[in-house]
Short mmCIF file of C-alpha atoms and ligand atoms in Angstrom, two decimals:
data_model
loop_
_atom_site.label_atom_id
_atom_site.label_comp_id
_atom_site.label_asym_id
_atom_site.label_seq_id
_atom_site.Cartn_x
_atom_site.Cartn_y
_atom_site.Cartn_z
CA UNK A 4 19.38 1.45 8.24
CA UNK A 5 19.72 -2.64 8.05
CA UNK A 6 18.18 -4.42 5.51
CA UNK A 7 15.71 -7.22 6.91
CA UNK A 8 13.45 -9.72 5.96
CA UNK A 9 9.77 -8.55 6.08
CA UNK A 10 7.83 -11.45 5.27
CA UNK A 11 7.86 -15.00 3.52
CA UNK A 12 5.99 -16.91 1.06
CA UNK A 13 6.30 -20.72 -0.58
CA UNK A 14 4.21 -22.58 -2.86
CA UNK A 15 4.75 -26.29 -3.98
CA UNK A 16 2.57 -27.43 -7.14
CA UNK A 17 0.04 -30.44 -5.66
CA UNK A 18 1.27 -33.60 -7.16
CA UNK A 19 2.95 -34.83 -4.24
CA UNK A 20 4.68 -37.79 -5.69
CA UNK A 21 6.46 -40.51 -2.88
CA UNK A 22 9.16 -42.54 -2.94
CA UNK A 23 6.31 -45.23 -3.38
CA UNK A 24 5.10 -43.72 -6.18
CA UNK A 25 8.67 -43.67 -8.10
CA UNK A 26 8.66 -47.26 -8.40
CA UNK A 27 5.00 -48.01 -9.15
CA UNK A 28 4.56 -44.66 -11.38
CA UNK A 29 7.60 -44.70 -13.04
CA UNK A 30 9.03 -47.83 -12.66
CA UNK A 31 12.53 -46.78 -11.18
CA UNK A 32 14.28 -49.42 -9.07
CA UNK A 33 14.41 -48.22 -6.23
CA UNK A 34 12.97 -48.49 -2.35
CA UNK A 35 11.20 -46.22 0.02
CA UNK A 36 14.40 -47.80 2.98
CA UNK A 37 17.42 -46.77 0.29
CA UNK A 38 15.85 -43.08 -0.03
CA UNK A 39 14.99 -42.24 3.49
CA UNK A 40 18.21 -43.91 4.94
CA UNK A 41 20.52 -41.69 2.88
CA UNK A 42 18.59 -38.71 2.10
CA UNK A 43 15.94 -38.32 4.60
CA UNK A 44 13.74 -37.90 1.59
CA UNK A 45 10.17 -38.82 1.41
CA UNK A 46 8.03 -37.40 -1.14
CA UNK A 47 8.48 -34.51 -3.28
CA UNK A 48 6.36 -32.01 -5.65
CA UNK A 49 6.20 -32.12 -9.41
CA UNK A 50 4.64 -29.40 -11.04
CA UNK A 51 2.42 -29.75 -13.92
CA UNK A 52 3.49 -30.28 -18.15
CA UNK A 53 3.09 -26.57 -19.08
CA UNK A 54 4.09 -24.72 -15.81
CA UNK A 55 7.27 -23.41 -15.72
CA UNK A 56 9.62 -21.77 -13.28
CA UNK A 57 8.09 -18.75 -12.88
CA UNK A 58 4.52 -19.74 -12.80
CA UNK A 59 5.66 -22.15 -9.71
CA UNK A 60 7.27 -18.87 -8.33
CA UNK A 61 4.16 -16.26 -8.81
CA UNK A 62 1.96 -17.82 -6.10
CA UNK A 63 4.83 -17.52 -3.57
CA UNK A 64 5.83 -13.88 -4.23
CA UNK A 65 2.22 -13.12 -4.52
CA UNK A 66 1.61 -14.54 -0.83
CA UNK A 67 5.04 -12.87 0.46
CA UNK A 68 3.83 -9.05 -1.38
CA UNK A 69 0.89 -9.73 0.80
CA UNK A 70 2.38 -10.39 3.92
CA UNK A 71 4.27 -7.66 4.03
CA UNK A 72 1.18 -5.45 3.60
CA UNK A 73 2.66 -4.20 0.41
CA UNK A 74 0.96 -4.22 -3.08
CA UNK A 75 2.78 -6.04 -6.54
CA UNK A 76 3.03 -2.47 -7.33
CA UNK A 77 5.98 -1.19 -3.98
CA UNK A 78 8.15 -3.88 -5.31
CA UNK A 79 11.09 -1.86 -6.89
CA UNK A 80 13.10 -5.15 -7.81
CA UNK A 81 13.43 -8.41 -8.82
CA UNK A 82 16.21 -11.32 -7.49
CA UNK A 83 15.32 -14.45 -8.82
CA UNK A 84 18.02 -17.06 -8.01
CA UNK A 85 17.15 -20.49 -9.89
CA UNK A 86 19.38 -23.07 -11.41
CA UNK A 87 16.24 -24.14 -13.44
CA UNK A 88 14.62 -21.07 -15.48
CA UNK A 89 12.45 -21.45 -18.44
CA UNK A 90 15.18 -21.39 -21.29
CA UNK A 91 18.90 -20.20 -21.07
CA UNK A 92 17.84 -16.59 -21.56
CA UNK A 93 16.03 -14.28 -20.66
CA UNK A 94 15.96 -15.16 -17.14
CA UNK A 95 12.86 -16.15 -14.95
CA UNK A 96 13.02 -13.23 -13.21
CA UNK A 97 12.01 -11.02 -16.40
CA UNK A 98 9.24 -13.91 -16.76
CA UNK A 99 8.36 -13.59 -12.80
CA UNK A 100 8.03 -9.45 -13.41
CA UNK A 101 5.29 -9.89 -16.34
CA UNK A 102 3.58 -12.38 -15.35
CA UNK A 103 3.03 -9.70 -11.79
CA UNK A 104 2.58 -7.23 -14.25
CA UNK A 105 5.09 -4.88 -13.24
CA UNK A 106 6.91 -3.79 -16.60
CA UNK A 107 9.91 -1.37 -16.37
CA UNK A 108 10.23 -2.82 -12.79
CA UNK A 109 14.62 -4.30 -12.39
CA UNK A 110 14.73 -8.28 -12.88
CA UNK A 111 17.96 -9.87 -12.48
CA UNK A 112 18.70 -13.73 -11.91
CA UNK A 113 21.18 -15.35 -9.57
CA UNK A 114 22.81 -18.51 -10.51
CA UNK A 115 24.05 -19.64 -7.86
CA UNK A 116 22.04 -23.12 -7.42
CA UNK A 117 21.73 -24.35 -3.91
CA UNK A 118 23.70 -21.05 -2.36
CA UNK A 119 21.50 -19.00 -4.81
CA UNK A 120 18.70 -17.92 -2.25
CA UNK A 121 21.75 -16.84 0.10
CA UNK A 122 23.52 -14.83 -2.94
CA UNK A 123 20.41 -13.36 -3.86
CA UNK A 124 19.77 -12.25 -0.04
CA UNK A 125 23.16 -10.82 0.14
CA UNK A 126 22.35 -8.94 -3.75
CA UNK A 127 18.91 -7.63 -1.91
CA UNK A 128 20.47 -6.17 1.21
CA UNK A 129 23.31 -4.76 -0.94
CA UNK A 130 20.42 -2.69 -2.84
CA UNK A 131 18.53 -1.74 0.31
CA UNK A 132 21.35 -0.69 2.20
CA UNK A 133 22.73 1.37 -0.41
CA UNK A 134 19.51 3.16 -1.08
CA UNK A 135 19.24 1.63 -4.63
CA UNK A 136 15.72 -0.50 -3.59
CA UNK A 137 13.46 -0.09 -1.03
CA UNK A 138 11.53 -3.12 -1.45
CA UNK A 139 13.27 -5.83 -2.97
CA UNK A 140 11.05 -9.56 -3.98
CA UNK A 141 14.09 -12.40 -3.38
CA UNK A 142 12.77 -15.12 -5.02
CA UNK A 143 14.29 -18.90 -4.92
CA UNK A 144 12.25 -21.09 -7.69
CA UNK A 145 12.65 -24.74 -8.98
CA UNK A 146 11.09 -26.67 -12.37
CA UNK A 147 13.26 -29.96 -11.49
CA UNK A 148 11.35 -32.40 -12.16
CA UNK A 149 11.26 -32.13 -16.21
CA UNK A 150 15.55 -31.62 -16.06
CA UNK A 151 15.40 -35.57 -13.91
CA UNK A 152 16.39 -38.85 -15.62
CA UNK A 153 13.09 -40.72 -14.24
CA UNK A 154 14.18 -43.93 -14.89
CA UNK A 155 16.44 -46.02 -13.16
CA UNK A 156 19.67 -44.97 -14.77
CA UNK A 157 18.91 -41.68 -13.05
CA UNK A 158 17.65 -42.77 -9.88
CA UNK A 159 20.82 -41.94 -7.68
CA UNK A 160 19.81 -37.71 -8.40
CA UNK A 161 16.16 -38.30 -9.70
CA UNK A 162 14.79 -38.83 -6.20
CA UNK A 163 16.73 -36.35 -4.74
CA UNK A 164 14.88 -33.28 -6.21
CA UNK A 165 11.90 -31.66 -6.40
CA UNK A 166 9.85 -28.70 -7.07
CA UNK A 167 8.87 -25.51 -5.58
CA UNK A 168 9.70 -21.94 -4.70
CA UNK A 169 9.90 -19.69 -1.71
CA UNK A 170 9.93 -15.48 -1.63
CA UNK A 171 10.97 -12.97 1.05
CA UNK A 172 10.41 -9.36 0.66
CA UNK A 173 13.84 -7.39 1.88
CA UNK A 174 12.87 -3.86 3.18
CA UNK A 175 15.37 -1.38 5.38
CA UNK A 176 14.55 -0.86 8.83
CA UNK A 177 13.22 2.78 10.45
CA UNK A 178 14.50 4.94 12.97
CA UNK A 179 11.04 4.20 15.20
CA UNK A 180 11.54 0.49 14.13
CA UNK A 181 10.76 -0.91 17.95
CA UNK A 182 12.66 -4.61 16.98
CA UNK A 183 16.36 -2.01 17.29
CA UNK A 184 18.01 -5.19 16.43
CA UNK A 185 15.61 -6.63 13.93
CA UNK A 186 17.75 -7.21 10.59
CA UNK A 187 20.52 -8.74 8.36
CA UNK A 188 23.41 -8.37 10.46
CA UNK A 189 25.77 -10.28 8.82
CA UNK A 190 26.50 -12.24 5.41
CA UNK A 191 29.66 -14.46 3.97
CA UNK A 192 29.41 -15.97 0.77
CA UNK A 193 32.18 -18.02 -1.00
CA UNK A 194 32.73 -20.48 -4.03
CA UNK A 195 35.37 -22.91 -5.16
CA UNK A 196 35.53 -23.11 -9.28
CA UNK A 197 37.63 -26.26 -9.13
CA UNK A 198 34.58 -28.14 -8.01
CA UNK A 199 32.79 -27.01 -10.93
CA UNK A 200 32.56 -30.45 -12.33
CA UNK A 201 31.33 -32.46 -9.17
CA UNK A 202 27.60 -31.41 -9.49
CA UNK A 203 26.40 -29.81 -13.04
CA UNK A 204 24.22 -30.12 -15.39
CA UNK A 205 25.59 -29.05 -18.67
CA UNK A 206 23.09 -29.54 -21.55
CA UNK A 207 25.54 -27.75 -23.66
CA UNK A 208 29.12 -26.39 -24.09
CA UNK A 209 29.75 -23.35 -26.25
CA UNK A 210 34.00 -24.17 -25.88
CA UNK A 211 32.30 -25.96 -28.95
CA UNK A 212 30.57 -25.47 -31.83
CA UNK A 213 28.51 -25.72 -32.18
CA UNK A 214 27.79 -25.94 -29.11
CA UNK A 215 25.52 -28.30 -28.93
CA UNK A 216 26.95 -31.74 -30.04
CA UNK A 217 26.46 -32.65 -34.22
CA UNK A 218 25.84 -36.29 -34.58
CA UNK A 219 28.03 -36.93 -37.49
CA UNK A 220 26.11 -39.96 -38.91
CA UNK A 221 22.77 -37.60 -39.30
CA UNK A 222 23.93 -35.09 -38.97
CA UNK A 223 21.28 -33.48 -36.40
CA UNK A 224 22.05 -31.59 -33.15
CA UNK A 225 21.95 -33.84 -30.39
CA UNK A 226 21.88 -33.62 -26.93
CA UNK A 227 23.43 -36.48 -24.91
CA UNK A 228 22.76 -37.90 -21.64
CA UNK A 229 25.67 -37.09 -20.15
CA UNK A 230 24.50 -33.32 -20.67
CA UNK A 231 21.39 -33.54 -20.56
CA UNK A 232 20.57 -34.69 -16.82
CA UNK A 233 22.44 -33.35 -13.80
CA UNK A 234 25.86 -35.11 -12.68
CA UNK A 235 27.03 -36.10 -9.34
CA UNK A 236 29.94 -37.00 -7.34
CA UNK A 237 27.55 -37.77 -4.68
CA UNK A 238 30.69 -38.34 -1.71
CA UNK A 239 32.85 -35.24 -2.82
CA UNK A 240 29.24 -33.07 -2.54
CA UNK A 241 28.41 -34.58 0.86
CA UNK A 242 32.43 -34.22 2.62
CA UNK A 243 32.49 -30.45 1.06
CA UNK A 244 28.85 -29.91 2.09
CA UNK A 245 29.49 -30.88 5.78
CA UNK A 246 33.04 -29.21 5.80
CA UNK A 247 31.86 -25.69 4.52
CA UNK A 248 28.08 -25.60 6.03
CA UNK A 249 30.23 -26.17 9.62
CA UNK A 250 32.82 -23.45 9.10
CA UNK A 251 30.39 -20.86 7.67
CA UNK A 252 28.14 -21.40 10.64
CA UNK A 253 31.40 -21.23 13.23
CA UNK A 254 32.67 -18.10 11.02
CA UNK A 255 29.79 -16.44 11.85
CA UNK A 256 29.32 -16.91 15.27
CA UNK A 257 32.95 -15.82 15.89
CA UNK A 258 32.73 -12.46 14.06
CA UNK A 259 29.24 -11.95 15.74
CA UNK A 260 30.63 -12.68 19.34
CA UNK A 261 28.81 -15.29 19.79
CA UNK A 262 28.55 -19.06 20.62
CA UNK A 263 26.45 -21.59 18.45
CA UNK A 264 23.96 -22.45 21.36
CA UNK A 265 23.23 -18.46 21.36
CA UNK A 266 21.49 -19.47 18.11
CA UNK A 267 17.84 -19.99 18.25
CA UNK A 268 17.78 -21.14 14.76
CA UNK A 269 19.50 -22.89 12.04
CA UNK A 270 18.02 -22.76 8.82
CA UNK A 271 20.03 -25.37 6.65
CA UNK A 272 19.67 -25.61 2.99
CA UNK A 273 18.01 -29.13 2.57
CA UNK A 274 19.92 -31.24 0.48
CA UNK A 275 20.16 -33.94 2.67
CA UNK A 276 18.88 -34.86 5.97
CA UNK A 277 22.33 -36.58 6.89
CA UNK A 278 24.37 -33.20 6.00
CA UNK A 279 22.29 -31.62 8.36
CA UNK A 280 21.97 -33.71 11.27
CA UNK A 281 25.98 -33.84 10.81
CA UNK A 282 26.17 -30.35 10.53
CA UNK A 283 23.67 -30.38 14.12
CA UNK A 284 25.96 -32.65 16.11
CA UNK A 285 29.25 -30.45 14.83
CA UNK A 286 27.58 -27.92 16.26
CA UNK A 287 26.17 -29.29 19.49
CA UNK A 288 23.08 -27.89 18.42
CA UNK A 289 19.40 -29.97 19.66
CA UNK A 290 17.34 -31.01 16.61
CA UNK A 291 14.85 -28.65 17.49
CA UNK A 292 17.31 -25.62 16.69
CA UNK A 293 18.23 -27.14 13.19
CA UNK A 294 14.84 -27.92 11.73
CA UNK A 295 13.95 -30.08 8.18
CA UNK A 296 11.52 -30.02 5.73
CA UNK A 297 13.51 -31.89 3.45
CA UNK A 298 11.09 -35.09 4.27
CA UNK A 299 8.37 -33.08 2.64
CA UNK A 300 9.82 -31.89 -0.61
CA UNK A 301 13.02 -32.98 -1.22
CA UNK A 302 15.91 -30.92 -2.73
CA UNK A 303 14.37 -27.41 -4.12
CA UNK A 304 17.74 -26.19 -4.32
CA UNK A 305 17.68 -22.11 -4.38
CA UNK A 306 14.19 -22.36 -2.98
CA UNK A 307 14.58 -24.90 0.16
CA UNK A 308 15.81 -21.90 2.52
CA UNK A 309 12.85 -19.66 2.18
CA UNK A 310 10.30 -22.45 2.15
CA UNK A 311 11.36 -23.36 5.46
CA UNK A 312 11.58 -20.09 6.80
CA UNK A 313 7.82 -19.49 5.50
CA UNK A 314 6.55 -23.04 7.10
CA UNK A 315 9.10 -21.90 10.37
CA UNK A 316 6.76 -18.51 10.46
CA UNK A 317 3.65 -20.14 10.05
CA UNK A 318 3.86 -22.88 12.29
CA UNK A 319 5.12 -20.42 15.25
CA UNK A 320 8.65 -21.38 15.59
CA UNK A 321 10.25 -18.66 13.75
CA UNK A 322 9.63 -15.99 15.93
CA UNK A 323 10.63 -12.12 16.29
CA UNK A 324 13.78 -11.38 17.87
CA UNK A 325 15.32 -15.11 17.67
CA UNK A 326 18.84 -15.09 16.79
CA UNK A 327 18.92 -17.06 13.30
CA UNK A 328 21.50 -18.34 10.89
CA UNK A 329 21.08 -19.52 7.65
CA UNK A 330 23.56 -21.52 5.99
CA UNK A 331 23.95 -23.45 2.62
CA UNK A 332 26.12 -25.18 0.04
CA UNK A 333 26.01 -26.65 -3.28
CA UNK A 334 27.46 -26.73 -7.13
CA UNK A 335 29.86 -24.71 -8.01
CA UNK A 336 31.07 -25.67 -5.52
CA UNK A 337 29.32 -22.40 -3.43
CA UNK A 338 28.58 -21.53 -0.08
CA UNK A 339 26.93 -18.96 1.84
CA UNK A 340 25.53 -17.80 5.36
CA UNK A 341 23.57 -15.19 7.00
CA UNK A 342 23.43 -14.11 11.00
CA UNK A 343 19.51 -12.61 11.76
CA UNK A 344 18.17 -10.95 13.97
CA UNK A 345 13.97 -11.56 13.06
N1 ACO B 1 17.79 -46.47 -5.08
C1 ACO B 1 18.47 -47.62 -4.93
N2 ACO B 1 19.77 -47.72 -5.16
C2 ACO B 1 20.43 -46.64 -5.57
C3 ACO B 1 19.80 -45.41 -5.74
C4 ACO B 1 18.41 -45.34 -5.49
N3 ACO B 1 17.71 -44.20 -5.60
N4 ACO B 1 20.71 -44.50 -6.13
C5 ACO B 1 21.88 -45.14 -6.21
N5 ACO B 1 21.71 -46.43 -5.88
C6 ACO B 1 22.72 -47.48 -5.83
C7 ACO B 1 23.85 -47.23 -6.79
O1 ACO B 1 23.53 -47.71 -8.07
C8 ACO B 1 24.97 -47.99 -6.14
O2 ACO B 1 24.82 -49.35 -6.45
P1 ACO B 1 26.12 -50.27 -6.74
O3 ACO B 1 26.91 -50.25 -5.46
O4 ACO B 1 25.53 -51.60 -7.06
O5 ACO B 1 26.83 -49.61 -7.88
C9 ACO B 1 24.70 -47.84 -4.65
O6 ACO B 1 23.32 -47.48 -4.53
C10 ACO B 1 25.55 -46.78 -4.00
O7 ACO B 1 25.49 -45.61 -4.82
P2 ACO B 1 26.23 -44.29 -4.40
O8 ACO B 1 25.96 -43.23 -5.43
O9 ACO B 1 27.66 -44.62 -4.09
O10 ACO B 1 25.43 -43.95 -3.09
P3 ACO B 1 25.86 -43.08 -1.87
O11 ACO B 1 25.99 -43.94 -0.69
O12 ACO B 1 26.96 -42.13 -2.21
O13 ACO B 1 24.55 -42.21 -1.68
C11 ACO B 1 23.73 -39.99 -2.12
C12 ACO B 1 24.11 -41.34 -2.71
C13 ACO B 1 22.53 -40.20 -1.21
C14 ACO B 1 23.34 -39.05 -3.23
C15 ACO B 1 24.92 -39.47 -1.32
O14 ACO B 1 26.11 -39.52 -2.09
C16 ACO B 1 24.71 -38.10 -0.85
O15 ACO B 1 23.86 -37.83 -0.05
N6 ACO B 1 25.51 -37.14 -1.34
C17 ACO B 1 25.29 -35.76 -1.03
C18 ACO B 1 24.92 -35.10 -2.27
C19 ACO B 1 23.61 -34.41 -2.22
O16 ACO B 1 22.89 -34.38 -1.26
N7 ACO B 1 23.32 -33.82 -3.34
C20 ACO B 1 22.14 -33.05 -3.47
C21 ACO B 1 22.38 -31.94 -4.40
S1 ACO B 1 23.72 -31.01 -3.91
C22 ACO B 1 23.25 -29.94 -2.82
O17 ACO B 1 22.12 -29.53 -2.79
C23 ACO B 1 24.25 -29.59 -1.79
#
């Protein structure tokens, strides 16, 4: 039995908000040129005051249950794999499981930010292979947009991210499966802890205490904004983004047997449209085999994998039987791939 991917499912709250629309809504100095230049970026989704991580998540799962013909109820567990839950415990993955109403039901999160969707794959076909789950909801969710310095001290990560969240549901294949191939084939994950610094967003640090910063003239617990919004070492992210999203993608095709251009598809995490098209010509690959959505939404970190494999679905280009990789990279440093069969 393989573990595979049964079906897909996104959601993106409606307020679409533009690069346009960060200058004259909330006054950031900035240009539509400077963002599309060096991201590639667009517009991106903000979700609503009130709606948190989960609630941005349900409507996805709810559409991936569905697709794969299944009801809340067949799901036997939860991966969540967010970098932005609700509060620092419990994790959104308990909140995803009540809010489908499926108490008792195993919710775990994976924190694993822009590699999370890939370690939470890798977590889901680890349970369905062993026998421990037979259908497994992998979940990749993002609240950004209340974590983002909207002002124009922030502006070099604020109009980077956005909101959203994409869903799979991870099932094992049958014996009269007719797709014999169909299927997870392959996974590599990896991380680098001496990067932890280079992209974070800390909030607080319990090597103190307490552990979130006293101010000694009032004595109140303060958070600054060096913790509060996420930092970046924007160049050291992009070289080690490029450098790992290449060898993970040449990694696999030489412990698969096979050659990049036997790949139909590569479905890049979308952090940055430059990354990728580097990552495209390092390859050899045509743009048509490394698609983007990142134009669209922005940076949804653990979710921008499976919302691009749902819009690949929909729209007809993700089709069964195509060869498919999916690769991505980001704090921690982490990293992570998968070789599919559809
Ligand atoms: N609008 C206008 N000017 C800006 C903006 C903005 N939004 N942001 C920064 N600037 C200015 C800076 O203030 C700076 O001005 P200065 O020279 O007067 O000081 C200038 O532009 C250059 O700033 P840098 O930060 O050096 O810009 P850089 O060329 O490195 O581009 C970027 C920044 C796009 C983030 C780039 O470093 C990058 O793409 N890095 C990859 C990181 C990434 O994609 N992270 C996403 C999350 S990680 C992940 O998912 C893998």
């Amino acid at each position: 039995m393989r573990a595979y991917i049964a079906s897909t499912g996104f959601h993106v709250p409606p307020n679409r908000v533009t690069n346009f629309d960060l200058v004259t809504r909330y006054g950031i100095d900035t240009t539509n040129e400077w963002i599309v230049q060096r991201t590639g970026i667009e517009a991106r989704h903000f979700s609503a005051d009130g709606e948190g991580t989960a609630d941005i998540a349900l409507p996805a799962a709810r559409d991936a249950i569905a697709r794969a013909g299944l009801e809340a109820g067949d799901i036997d567990l939860i991966v969540f794999a967010t970098l932005s839950p609700e509060h620092a415990f419990p994790g959104s993955g308990c909140v995803l499981q009540a809010l489908l109403g499926l108490p008792g039901v195993p919710a775990m999160d994976v924190r694993n930010q822009c590699s999370g969707f890939l370690y939470a794959l890798a977590s889901a076909k680890g349970f369905v292979e062993s026998g421990m789950a037979k259908n497994v909801l992998v979940v990749g969710g993002e609240k950004h947009s209340a974590a983002l310095d909207l002002t124009t001290a922030g502006r070099a990560v604020a109009c980077l991210f956005g909101d959203g969240a994409g869903a799979v549901v991870v099932r094992g294949t049958k014996d009269s499966e007719p797709n014999k191939d169909r299927g997870i084939h392959w996974m590599n994950l990896g991380a680098d802890g001496r990067y932890a610094d280079a992209l974070t967003q800390k909030v607080w640090d319990n090597r103190k205490s307490p552990f979130i910063w006293k101010d000694p003239e009032t004595g109140k617990n303060v958070v600054k904004p060096e913790m509060m919004w996420c930092q970046m070492d924007g160049k050291l992210v992009f070289k080690n983004a490029v450098e790992k999203m290449i060898l993970s993608v040449v990694g696999m095709c030489m412990e698969n047997k096979i050659e990049p251009s036997d790949l139909d598809l590569v479905v890049c995490h979308q952090a940055n449209m430059r990354i990728n098209e580097y990552v495209r010509d390092q390859l050899g690959l045509p743009p048509e085999k490394v698609p983007n959505n990142i134009q669209k939404y922005g940076n949804t970190t653990a979710a921008t994998i499976p919302i691009l494999l749902a819009e690949l679905e929909r729209d007809g280009r993700l089709k069964s039987g195509m060869k498919v990789a999916l690769v991505g990279f980001g704090s921690g440093f982490t990293w992570g791939s998968a070789y599919i069969i559809w």
